[in-house]
Amino acid sequence: MTAPDWYGRGLQHIWLPYTQMKTTPAPLAVARTHGTRIVLEDRRELIDGIASWWTAVHGYNHPHIVQAVQAQAALMPHVMLGGLVHAQALTLAARLCAILPAKLERVFFCESGSVAVEVAMKMATQYWLNRNIRGRTKFLAFQGGYHGDTIATMAVCDPDEGMHALFKGLLPEQHVIALPRDDESIAAFDAFLERHAHELAGILVEPLVQGAGGMLFHDEHVLRRLRAAADRYELLLIFDEIFTGFGRTASMFACDAPAIAPDIVTLGKALTGGAAPLAATVATAKVFDAFWSDDPAHALMHGPTFMGHALGCAAANASLDLFERENRLLQANEIAVKLTHGLGPCLALKGVRDVRVRGAIGVVELEHIGDLNALKRRLLAEGVWVRPFRNIVYLTPALTIGDDDLMRLTAAVAKVIAAVGD
Ligand SMILES: *Cc1c(COP(=O)(O)O)cnc(C)c1O
């Protein structure tokens, strides 16, 4: 079948993400999606192992979400949130606060995760300024972390894997150290805070799973240590739950665990079930109170054009309905068992360094991937959509994925890794 006519013409004008446009293999033309399937223009149907960068937790085109977006589009696609509000945004704000740990009670909407993190950083910085405390403008973040691609968020990503070297001079200098997880890193963390806490606005971390930085896991006790340190030095603790939120780790949020609730949390990705771009920064009353004043200059100085987008909020409300009606967390736990079963044998393969599973995240870490494009081609030939990066092959399927599709995904990953190890 020949490519549709929009394809060749448009490829002369589109600029794709993280892509060397000169040498990249031709991107696949997608005609439509359904459930856990991606249907290509050439009629091939791929089993989706990634849920479109972890967003489509209920699978694609879930009828309840589609219907909610259609109804909202007919009523009102969008209206500015400056001076106006609408039912979808206010309903969503209240519902998010009802399911987040108790003290998180103010929601600021925007349209992408990176911006939600920027808003969190701005909130934390202005929190100190509003209280007339100067000099607390830096953040402590962690190696292996990823918080976005905008300028301020790049500066808090892992310095080696991120783009610090490339953009040196442009990025604000932040502190990025090892997560306090063993004696040595705990000592370094404590020593760091002794020296630098007074210049910090807050501590920023992806709780439990560092996603785009390498699918690295850590335990709750690391988060408890961060919470305790934040309390000791009066720092704001910010959890970036853009990846972990909405069931991915088999709890609704990583911050659901007792005694680790953050002062600010960022949400995105699966917030709308993958149907529309929407993100949120949620703050505790303690943070919000620093902005509550008769002085207009104490207002939070931010306001994205499309904040609280009605279609996005309608999709997010419908997604929360599905979490209420259907047991996604149980599904995530079941997926964990099947990922462990399906990917576990990879550990015996040549070139495999680690296999790890947490919730609906399955990771095979290789010594290295010599030819990433060749690996991607082999996965495609197996009829699956999986996007390995660096030395990581991972699966983050929709939480609704059926057993057969999940088995075909894990089998394809195991087969392809065995083949490249030969
Ligand atoms: C994806 C991601 C972001 C950035 O979100 P965008 O919507 O791509 O801007 C930030 N933090 C984490 C943990 C993410 O996974």
Short mmCIF file of C-alpha atoms and ligand atoms in Angstrom, two decimals:
data_model
loop_
_atom_site.label_atom_id
_atom_site.label_comp_id
_atom_site.label_asym_id
_atom_site.label_seq_id
_atom_site.Cartn_x
_atom_site.Cartn_y
_atom_site.Cartn_z
CA MET A 1 0.00 0.00 0.00
CA THR A 2 1.37 3.45 -0.82
CA ALA A 3 1.68 6.03 1.91
CA PRO A 4 -1.20 8.48 2.27
CA ASP A 5 -0.53 11.78 0.52
CA TRP A 6 -0.30 13.79 3.76
CA TYR A 7 2.67 11.65 4.79
CA GLY A 8 5.41 12.62 2.33
CA ARG A 9 4.33 16.23 2.07
CA GLY A 10 4.03 16.68 5.83
CA LEU A 11 7.33 14.99 6.62
CA GLN A 12 9.07 17.84 4.80
CA HIS A 13 7.65 20.21 7.41
CA ILE A 14 7.32 18.41 10.69
CA TRP A 15 10.07 18.44 13.36
CA LEU A 16 9.91 15.33 15.53
CA PRO A 17 10.94 14.88 19.21
CA TYR A 18 14.48 13.80 20.17
CA THR A 19 15.01 12.97 16.52
CA GLN A 20 17.93 13.39 14.18
CA MET A 21 15.71 14.23 11.23
CA LYS A 22 18.43 13.40 8.71
CA THR A 23 19.10 9.83 9.74
CA THR A 24 15.98 8.71 11.58
CA PRO A 25 14.10 5.70 10.24
CA ALA A 26 10.80 6.76 8.68
CA PRO A 27 8.18 7.22 11.41
CA LEU A 28 5.16 4.92 11.24
CA ALA A 29 1.93 6.46 9.97
CA VAL A 30 -0.89 5.72 12.42
CA ALA A 31 -4.45 5.60 11.17
CA ARG A 32 -6.26 4.96 14.42
CA THR A 33 -6.08 3.32 17.84
CA HIS A 34 -8.33 1.09 19.90
CA GLY A 35 -7.84 -0.60 23.27
CA THR A 36 -4.19 -1.64 23.42
CA ARG A 37 -3.73 -1.57 19.66
CA ILE A 38 -2.20 0.93 17.24
CA VAL A 39 -3.47 0.54 13.67
CA LEU A 40 -1.10 1.76 10.96
CA GLU A 41 -2.04 3.27 7.63
CA ASP A 42 -0.69 0.14 5.95
CA ARG A 43 -3.23 -1.84 8.04
CA ARG A 44 -0.65 -3.44 10.30
CA GLU A 45 -1.87 -3.58 13.89
CA LEU A 46 0.67 -3.26 16.71
CA ILE A 47 0.23 -4.29 20.34
CA ASP A 48 1.11 -1.23 22.37
CA GLY A 49 3.60 -1.76 25.20
CA ILE A 50 4.14 1.89 26.11
CA ALA A 51 0.64 3.44 26.35
CA SER A 52 1.91 6.50 24.49
CA TRP A 53 4.48 7.67 27.00
CA TRP A 54 2.48 6.16 29.89
CA THR A 55 -0.66 8.18 29.33
CA ALA A 56 -3.30 5.76 28.01
CA VAL A 57 -3.92 3.86 31.27
CA HIS A 58 -7.41 2.70 30.21
CA GLY A 59 -6.30 1.84 26.69
CA TYR A 60 -7.01 4.05 23.68
CA ASN A 61 -10.46 5.40 22.77
CA HIS A 62 -12.12 4.30 25.98
CA PRO A 63 -15.81 4.90 25.19
CA HIS A 64 -16.50 6.61 28.52
CA ILE A 65 -13.71 9.14 27.96
CA VAL A 66 -14.56 9.65 24.28
CA GLN A 67 -18.18 10.29 25.18
CA ALA A 68 -17.25 12.77 27.93
CA VAL A 69 -14.96 14.73 25.58
CA GLN A 70 -17.58 14.77 22.82
CA ALA A 71 -20.27 16.04 25.18
CA GLN A 72 -17.94 18.73 26.53
CA ALA A 73 -16.88 19.77 23.00
CA ALA A 74 -20.51 20.35 22.09
CA LEU A 75 -21.06 22.38 25.25
CA MET A 76 -17.83 24.38 25.54
CA PRO A 77 -14.37 23.27 24.35
CA HIS A 78 -12.48 25.86 26.36
CA VAL A 79 -12.86 29.09 28.24
CA MET A 80 -10.10 31.12 29.87
CA LEU A 81 -9.60 30.57 33.59
CA GLY A 82 -8.81 34.23 34.20
CA GLY A 83 -11.89 35.54 35.99
CA LEU A 84 -13.98 32.57 34.80
CA VAL A 85 -14.40 29.02 36.03
CA HIS A 86 -16.33 26.00 34.81
CA ALA A 87 -17.75 22.77 36.16
CA GLN A 88 -15.11 20.44 34.69
CA ALA A 89 -12.10 22.26 36.19
CA LEU A 90 -13.66 22.79 39.62
CA THR A 91 -15.03 19.26 39.79
CA LEU A 92 -11.64 17.85 38.81
CA ALA A 93 -9.80 19.99 41.37
CA ALA A 94 -12.08 18.79 44.17
CA ARG A 95 -11.84 15.16 43.04
CA LEU A 96 -8.05 15.22 42.86
CA CYS A 97 -7.81 16.67 46.36
CA ALA A 98 -10.20 13.99 47.62
CA ILE A 99 -7.90 11.18 46.42
CA LEU A 100 -4.52 12.79 47.20
CA PRO A 101 -3.10 12.73 50.75
CA ALA A 102 -5.20 14.93 53.00
CA LYS A 103 -3.12 18.06 53.16
CA LEU A 104 -2.81 18.52 49.40
CA GLU A 105 -5.73 20.78 48.74
CA ARG A 106 -5.08 23.43 46.07
CA VAL A 107 -4.82 22.56 42.37
CA PHE A 108 -3.16 24.73 39.72
CA PHE A 109 -3.76 23.43 36.18
CA CYS A 110 -1.54 23.73 33.13
CA GLU A 111 -1.12 21.77 29.90
CA SER A 112 2.11 19.82 30.23
CA GLY A 113 4.18 18.05 32.81
CA SER A 114 7.25 20.21 32.34
CA VAL A 115 5.19 23.31 33.00
CA ALA A 116 3.61 21.67 36.06
CA VAL A 117 7.13 21.13 37.44
CA GLU A 118 8.09 24.71 36.58
CA VAL A 119 4.99 25.91 38.41
CA ALA A 120 5.96 23.79 41.42
CA MET A 121 9.44 25.34 41.39
CA LYS A 122 7.99 28.82 41.07
CA MET A 123 5.51 28.11 43.89
CA ALA A 124 8.27 26.86 46.16
CA THR A 125 10.50 29.85 45.42
CA GLN A 126 7.74 32.41 45.84
CA TYR A 127 6.63 30.65 49.04
CA TRP A 128 9.85 31.89 50.65
CA LEU A 129 9.74 35.34 49.06
CA ASN A 130 6.17 35.90 50.24
CA ARG A 131 7.33 35.05 53.74
CA ASN A 132 10.14 37.58 53.36
CA ILE A 133 12.90 34.98 53.48
CA ARG A 134 15.55 35.71 50.84
CA GLY A 135 18.12 33.51 49.19
CA ARG A 136 16.16 30.28 49.01
CA THR A 137 16.15 29.92 45.26
CA LYS A 138 17.85 26.57 44.57
CA PHE A 139 16.55 23.03 44.41
CA LEU A 140 17.99 19.71 45.44
CA ALA A 141 17.23 17.01 42.88
CA PHE A 142 18.62 13.53 42.29
CA GLN A 143 20.79 11.58 39.90
CA GLY A 144 18.71 9.42 37.58
CA GLY A 145 15.84 11.91 37.72
CA TYR A 146 13.83 13.39 34.89
CA HIS A 147 11.50 16.36 35.32
CA GLY A 148 10.96 17.75 31.83
CA ASP A 149 12.52 19.44 28.83
CA THR A 150 11.95 23.13 29.52
CA ILE A 151 14.92 25.21 30.68
CA ALA A 152 14.23 25.17 34.42
CA THR A 153 13.31 21.49 34.46
CA MET A 154 16.34 20.41 32.41
CA ALA A 155 18.47 21.89 35.17
CA VAL A 156 17.04 19.44 37.73
CA CYS A 157 17.35 16.33 35.52
CA ASP A 158 20.22 13.88 35.85
CA PRO A 159 23.30 15.87 34.82
CA ASP A 160 24.87 13.03 32.81
CA GLU A 161 21.81 11.64 31.09
CA GLY A 162 20.18 15.05 30.81
CA MET A 163 21.29 17.95 28.69
CA HIS A 164 23.37 19.89 31.22
CA ALA A 165 26.60 19.76 29.27
CA LEU A 166 24.99 20.82 26.00
CA PHE A 167 23.16 23.76 27.53
CA LYS A 168 25.74 24.81 30.09
CA GLY A 169 25.55 28.56 30.59
CA LEU A 170 21.83 28.65 29.84
CA LEU A 171 20.65 26.45 32.69
CA PRO A 172 20.35 27.75 36.22
CA GLU A 173 22.77 25.80 38.42
CA GLN A 174 20.99 23.37 40.70
CA HIS A 175 22.17 20.68 43.07
CA VAL A 176 21.83 17.12 41.82
CA ILE A 177 23.17 14.39 44.10
CA ALA A 178 22.66 10.67 44.74
CA LEU A 179 19.40 9.55 46.35
CA PRO A 180 20.05 8.77 50.03
CA ARG A 181 19.65 4.98 49.86
CA ASP A 182 22.73 3.44 51.50
CA ASP A 183 25.24 4.47 54.19
CA GLU A 184 27.49 6.35 51.82
CA SER A 185 24.78 8.27 49.96
CA ILE A 186 22.95 9.00 53.21
CA ALA A 187 26.10 10.50 54.70
CA ALA A 188 26.63 12.59 51.56
CA PHE A 189 23.00 13.72 51.63
CA ASP A 190 23.22 14.75 55.29
CA ALA A 191 26.49 16.58 54.71
CA PHE A 192 25.07 18.33 51.68
CA LEU A 193 22.08 19.63 53.64
CA GLU A 194 24.25 20.82 56.51
CA ARG A 195 26.11 23.00 54.03
CA HIS A 196 23.41 24.05 51.57
CA ALA A 197 19.94 23.77 53.12
CA HIS A 198 19.77 27.52 53.74
CA GLU A 199 19.92 28.24 49.99
CA LEU A 200 17.28 25.65 49.03
CA ALA A 201 13.64 26.33 48.27
CA GLY A 202 12.86 22.64 48.16
CA ILE A 203 13.71 19.04 47.38
CA LEU A 204 12.39 17.59 44.14
CA VAL A 205 12.05 13.86 43.46
CA GLU A 206 10.16 11.32 41.38
CA PRO A 207 8.85 9.07 44.14
CA LEU A 208 9.47 5.29 43.92
CA VAL A 209 10.30 5.20 40.21
CA GLN A 210 12.60 7.49 38.25
CA GLY A 211 11.13 7.06 34.79
CA ALA A 212 12.70 8.68 31.75
CA GLY A 213 16.06 8.85 33.56
CA GLY A 214 16.40 5.07 33.37
CA MET A 215 13.39 3.32 34.98
CA LEU A 216 15.19 3.17 38.34
CA PHE A 217 13.38 2.03 41.48
CA HIS A 218 13.86 3.05 45.09
CA ASP A 219 11.97 2.26 48.26
CA GLU A 220 9.67 4.14 50.55
CA HIS A 221 12.35 4.51 53.21
CA VAL A 222 14.23 6.84 50.82
CA LEU A 223 11.13 9.02 50.65
CA ARG A 224 10.69 8.94 54.42
CA ARG A 225 14.29 10.14 54.73
CA LEU A 226 13.58 13.01 52.32
CA ARG A 227 10.43 13.91 54.26
CA ALA A 228 12.31 13.90 57.55
CA ALA A 229 15.11 16.04 56.10
CA ALA A 230 12.61 18.49 54.61
CA ASP A 231 10.97 18.80 58.03
CA ARG A 232 14.28 19.20 59.84
CA TYR A 233 15.51 21.96 57.52
CA GLU A 234 12.08 23.44 56.79
CA LEU A 235 12.31 22.72 53.06
CA LEU A 236 9.39 22.11 50.76
CA LEU A 237 9.24 18.54 49.49
CA ILE A 238 8.02 18.24 45.91
CA PHE A 239 6.98 14.89 44.43
CA ASP A 240 6.94 14.71 40.67
CA GLU A 241 4.26 12.04 40.15
CA ILE A 242 3.83 12.73 36.46
CA PHE A 243 4.97 9.18 35.71
CA THR A 244 4.00 7.36 38.92
CA GLY A 245 0.54 8.88 39.38
CA PHE A 246 -2.74 7.14 38.50
CA GLY A 247 -1.99 3.55 39.29
CA ARG A 248 1.27 2.96 37.45
CA THR A 249 3.04 1.61 40.55
CA ALA A 250 -0.14 -0.23 41.67
CA SER A 251 -1.13 2.46 44.16
CA MET A 252 -3.08 5.48 42.96
CA PHE A 253 -0.13 7.73 43.83
CA ALA A 254 3.30 6.89 45.17
CA CYS A 255 2.69 9.48 47.90
CA ASP A 256 -0.22 7.39 49.25
CA ALA A 257 2.24 5.60 51.50
CA PRO A 258 2.04 6.79 55.11
CA ALA A 259 4.28 9.53 56.51
CA ILE A 260 5.75 10.69 53.22
CA ALA A 261 3.17 13.17 51.95
CA PRO A 262 4.84 15.98 50.01
CA ASP A 263 4.13 19.71 50.22
CA ILE A 264 3.62 19.94 46.47
CA VAL A 265 2.86 17.23 43.93
CA THR A 266 2.89 17.40 40.13
CA LEU A 267 0.55 15.31 37.98
CA GLY A 268 0.32 14.85 34.22
CA LYS A 269 0.64 12.05 31.68
CA ALA A 270 -2.19 9.65 32.70
CA LEU A 271 -4.27 12.43 34.27
CA THR A 272 -6.63 12.47 31.28
CA GLY A 273 -6.25 8.78 30.50
CA GLY A 274 -4.12 9.90 27.58
CA ALA A 275 -6.94 11.65 25.73
CA ALA A 276 -5.83 15.28 26.07
CA PRO A 277 -2.88 17.30 27.34
CA LEU A 278 -3.41 18.39 30.93
CA ALA A 279 -1.20 18.63 34.00
CA ALA A 280 -1.56 19.90 37.53
CA THR A 281 0.47 21.19 40.45
CA VAL A 282 -1.20 20.50 43.78
CA ALA A 283 -0.14 22.27 46.98
CA THR A 284 -0.83 21.85 50.67
CA ALA A 285 -2.64 24.48 52.71
CA LYS A 286 0.74 25.38 54.22
CA VAL A 287 2.08 26.38 50.78
CA PHE A 288 -1.13 28.04 49.68
CA ASP A 289 -1.31 30.08 52.90
CA ALA A 290 1.94 31.85 52.00
CA PHE A 291 0.13 33.28 48.96
CA TRP A 292 -3.08 34.19 50.86
CA SER A 293 -2.66 37.88 51.55
CA ASP A 294 -4.06 41.38 50.99
CA ASP A 295 -0.97 42.12 48.90
CA PRO A 296 -1.59 41.49 45.15
CA ALA A 297 2.16 40.90 44.71
CA HIS A 298 1.81 37.75 46.82
CA ALA A 299 -0.37 36.08 44.18
CA LEU A 300 1.12 33.13 42.30
CA MET A 301 2.57 34.70 39.19
CA HIS A 302 1.61 32.17 36.57
CA GLY A 303 -1.27 31.63 34.14
CA PRO A 304 -1.09 29.36 31.10
CA THR A 305 -3.48 30.32 28.30
CA PHE A 306 -5.10 26.91 28.22
CA MET A 307 -5.08 26.21 31.96
CA GLY A 308 -8.01 24.12 33.12
CA HIS A 309 -8.85 23.25 29.53
CA ALA A 310 -12.45 22.03 29.58
CA LEU A 311 -11.92 19.12 27.16
CA GLY A 312 -8.87 17.97 29.12
CA CYS A 313 -10.67 18.30 32.44
CA ALA A 314 -13.69 16.42 31.05
CA ALA A 315 -11.37 13.60 29.96
CA ALA A 316 -9.68 13.61 33.39
CA ASN A 317 -13.02 13.47 35.22
CA ALA A 318 -14.08 10.56 33.02
CA SER A 319 -10.76 8.86 33.72
CA LEU A 320 -11.33 9.22 37.47
CA ASP A 321 -14.82 7.68 36.99
CA LEU A 322 -13.11 4.65 35.51
CA PHE A 323 -10.68 4.40 38.43
CA GLU A 324 -13.71 4.45 40.74
CA ARG A 325 -15.74 1.91 38.79
CA GLU A 326 -13.09 -0.55 37.72
CA ASN A 327 -10.30 -1.92 39.84
CA ARG A 328 -7.25 -0.53 38.02
CA LEU A 329 -4.96 -1.00 41.01
CA LEU A 330 -5.79 -4.70 41.14
CA GLN A 331 -5.14 -4.84 37.40
CA ALA A 332 -1.76 -3.16 37.93
CA ASN A 333 -0.89 -5.77 40.56
CA GLU A 334 -1.90 -8.57 38.20
CA ILE A 335 0.19 -7.03 35.44
CA ALA A 336 3.15 -6.99 37.84
CA VAL A 337 2.85 -10.74 38.34
CA LYS A 338 2.63 -11.35 34.59
CA LEU A 339 5.51 -9.00 33.79
CA THR A 340 7.64 -10.79 36.38
CA HIS A 341 6.71 -14.13 34.87
CA GLY A 342 7.15 -13.00 31.27
CA LEU A 343 10.33 -10.92 31.59
CA GLY A 344 12.01 -12.85 34.44
CA PRO A 345 13.63 -15.41 32.10
CA CYS A 346 15.45 -12.53 30.32
CA LEU A 347 17.80 -12.41 33.30
CA ALA A 348 19.45 -15.58 32.01
CA LEU A 349 20.10 -14.05 28.58
CA LYS A 350 23.48 -12.83 27.47
CA GLY A 351 23.95 -9.09 27.87
CA VAL A 352 21.13 -8.65 30.38
CA ARG A 353 22.18 -6.80 33.54
CA ASP A 354 18.89 -6.60 35.44
CA VAL A 355 15.19 -7.36 35.20
CA ARG A 356 12.88 -5.43 37.52
CA VAL A 357 9.14 -4.96 37.90
CA ARG A 358 7.11 -2.55 39.96
CA GLY A 359 3.37 -2.31 39.38
CA ALA A 360 2.69 -2.07 35.67
CA ILE A 361 6.31 -1.24 34.86
CA GLY A 362 8.55 -4.00 33.54
CA VAL A 363 12.19 -3.24 32.82
CA VAL A 364 14.97 -5.22 31.18
CA GLU A 365 18.28 -3.42 31.59
CA LEU A 366 20.99 -4.52 29.17
CA GLU A 367 24.75 -4.04 29.39
CA HIS A 368 24.34 -1.84 26.37
CA ILE A 369 22.30 -1.67 23.21
CA GLY A 370 24.64 -1.57 20.24
CA ASP A 371 22.15 -0.76 17.52
CA LEU A 372 18.99 0.78 18.93
CA ASN A 373 17.33 1.09 15.52
CA ALA A 374 17.96 -2.56 14.74
CA LEU A 375 16.39 -3.52 18.07
CA LYS A 376 13.36 -1.36 17.31
CA ARG A 377 13.02 -2.98 13.86
CA ARG A 378 13.04 -6.46 15.39
CA LEU A 379 10.38 -5.47 17.92
CA LEU A 380 8.21 -4.08 15.12
CA ALA A 381 8.63 -7.28 13.17
CA GLU A 382 7.12 -9.04 16.20
CA GLY A 383 4.06 -6.82 15.90
CA VAL A 384 4.66 -4.85 19.11
CA TRP A 385 5.21 -1.18 19.83
CA VAL A 386 8.05 -0.89 22.36
CA ARG A 387 10.45 2.03 22.62
CA PRO A 388 13.79 1.01 24.12
CA PHE A 389 16.11 3.87 25.10
CA ARG A 390 19.79 3.88 26.01
CA ASN A 391 20.28 0.41 27.54
CA ILE A 392 16.68 -0.05 28.69
CA VAL A 393 13.86 -2.10 27.17
CA TYR A 394 10.67 -1.52 29.15
CA LEU A 395 6.94 -2.18 29.11
CA THR A 396 4.36 0.19 30.59
CA PRO A 397 1.15 -1.10 29.03
CA ALA A 398 -2.38 0.17 29.60
CA LEU A 399 -3.68 -1.15 32.93
CA THR A 400 -6.56 -2.70 30.98
CA ILE A 401 -4.35 -4.85 28.76
CA GLY A 402 -5.59 -8.41 28.21
CA ASP A 403 -3.54 -11.48 29.06
CA ASP A 404 -2.92 -12.42 25.43
CA ASP A 405 -1.60 -9.02 24.43
CA LEU A 406 0.56 -8.81 27.55
CA MET A 407 1.99 -12.27 26.89
CA ARG A 408 2.77 -11.35 23.29
CA LEU A 409 4.56 -8.22 24.52
CA THR A 410 6.75 -10.02 27.05
CA ALA A 411 7.42 -12.87 24.60
CA ALA A 412 8.44 -10.40 21.90
CA VAL A 413 10.81 -8.57 24.26
CA ALA A 414 12.38 -11.85 25.44
CA LYS A 415 12.75 -13.15 21.88
CA VAL A 416 14.30 -9.96 20.54
CA ILE A 417 16.74 -9.61 23.45
CA ALA A 418 17.77 -13.25 23.01
CA ALA A 419 18.35 -12.58 19.31
CA VAL A 420 20.54 -9.49 19.80
CA GLY A 421 22.54 -11.28 22.52
CA ASP A 422 23.46 -14.09 20.12
C1 LIG B 1 7.08 13.13 31.25
C2 LIG B 1 7.52 13.69 32.54
C3 LIG B 1 7.65 15.07 32.72
C4 LIG B 1 7.40 16.06 31.62
O1 LIG B 1 6.09 16.04 31.16
P1 LIG B 1 5.73 16.68 29.73
O2 LIG B 1 4.23 16.59 29.68
O3 LIG B 1 6.42 15.82 28.71
O4 LIG B 1 6.23 18.06 29.73
C5 LIG B 1 8.04 15.54 33.96
N1 LIG B 1 8.29 14.69 34.97
C6 LIG B 1 8.17 13.35 34.84
C7 LIG B 1 8.44 12.46 36.01
C8 LIG B 1 7.80 12.80 33.61
O5 LIG B 1 7.71 11.48 33.47
#
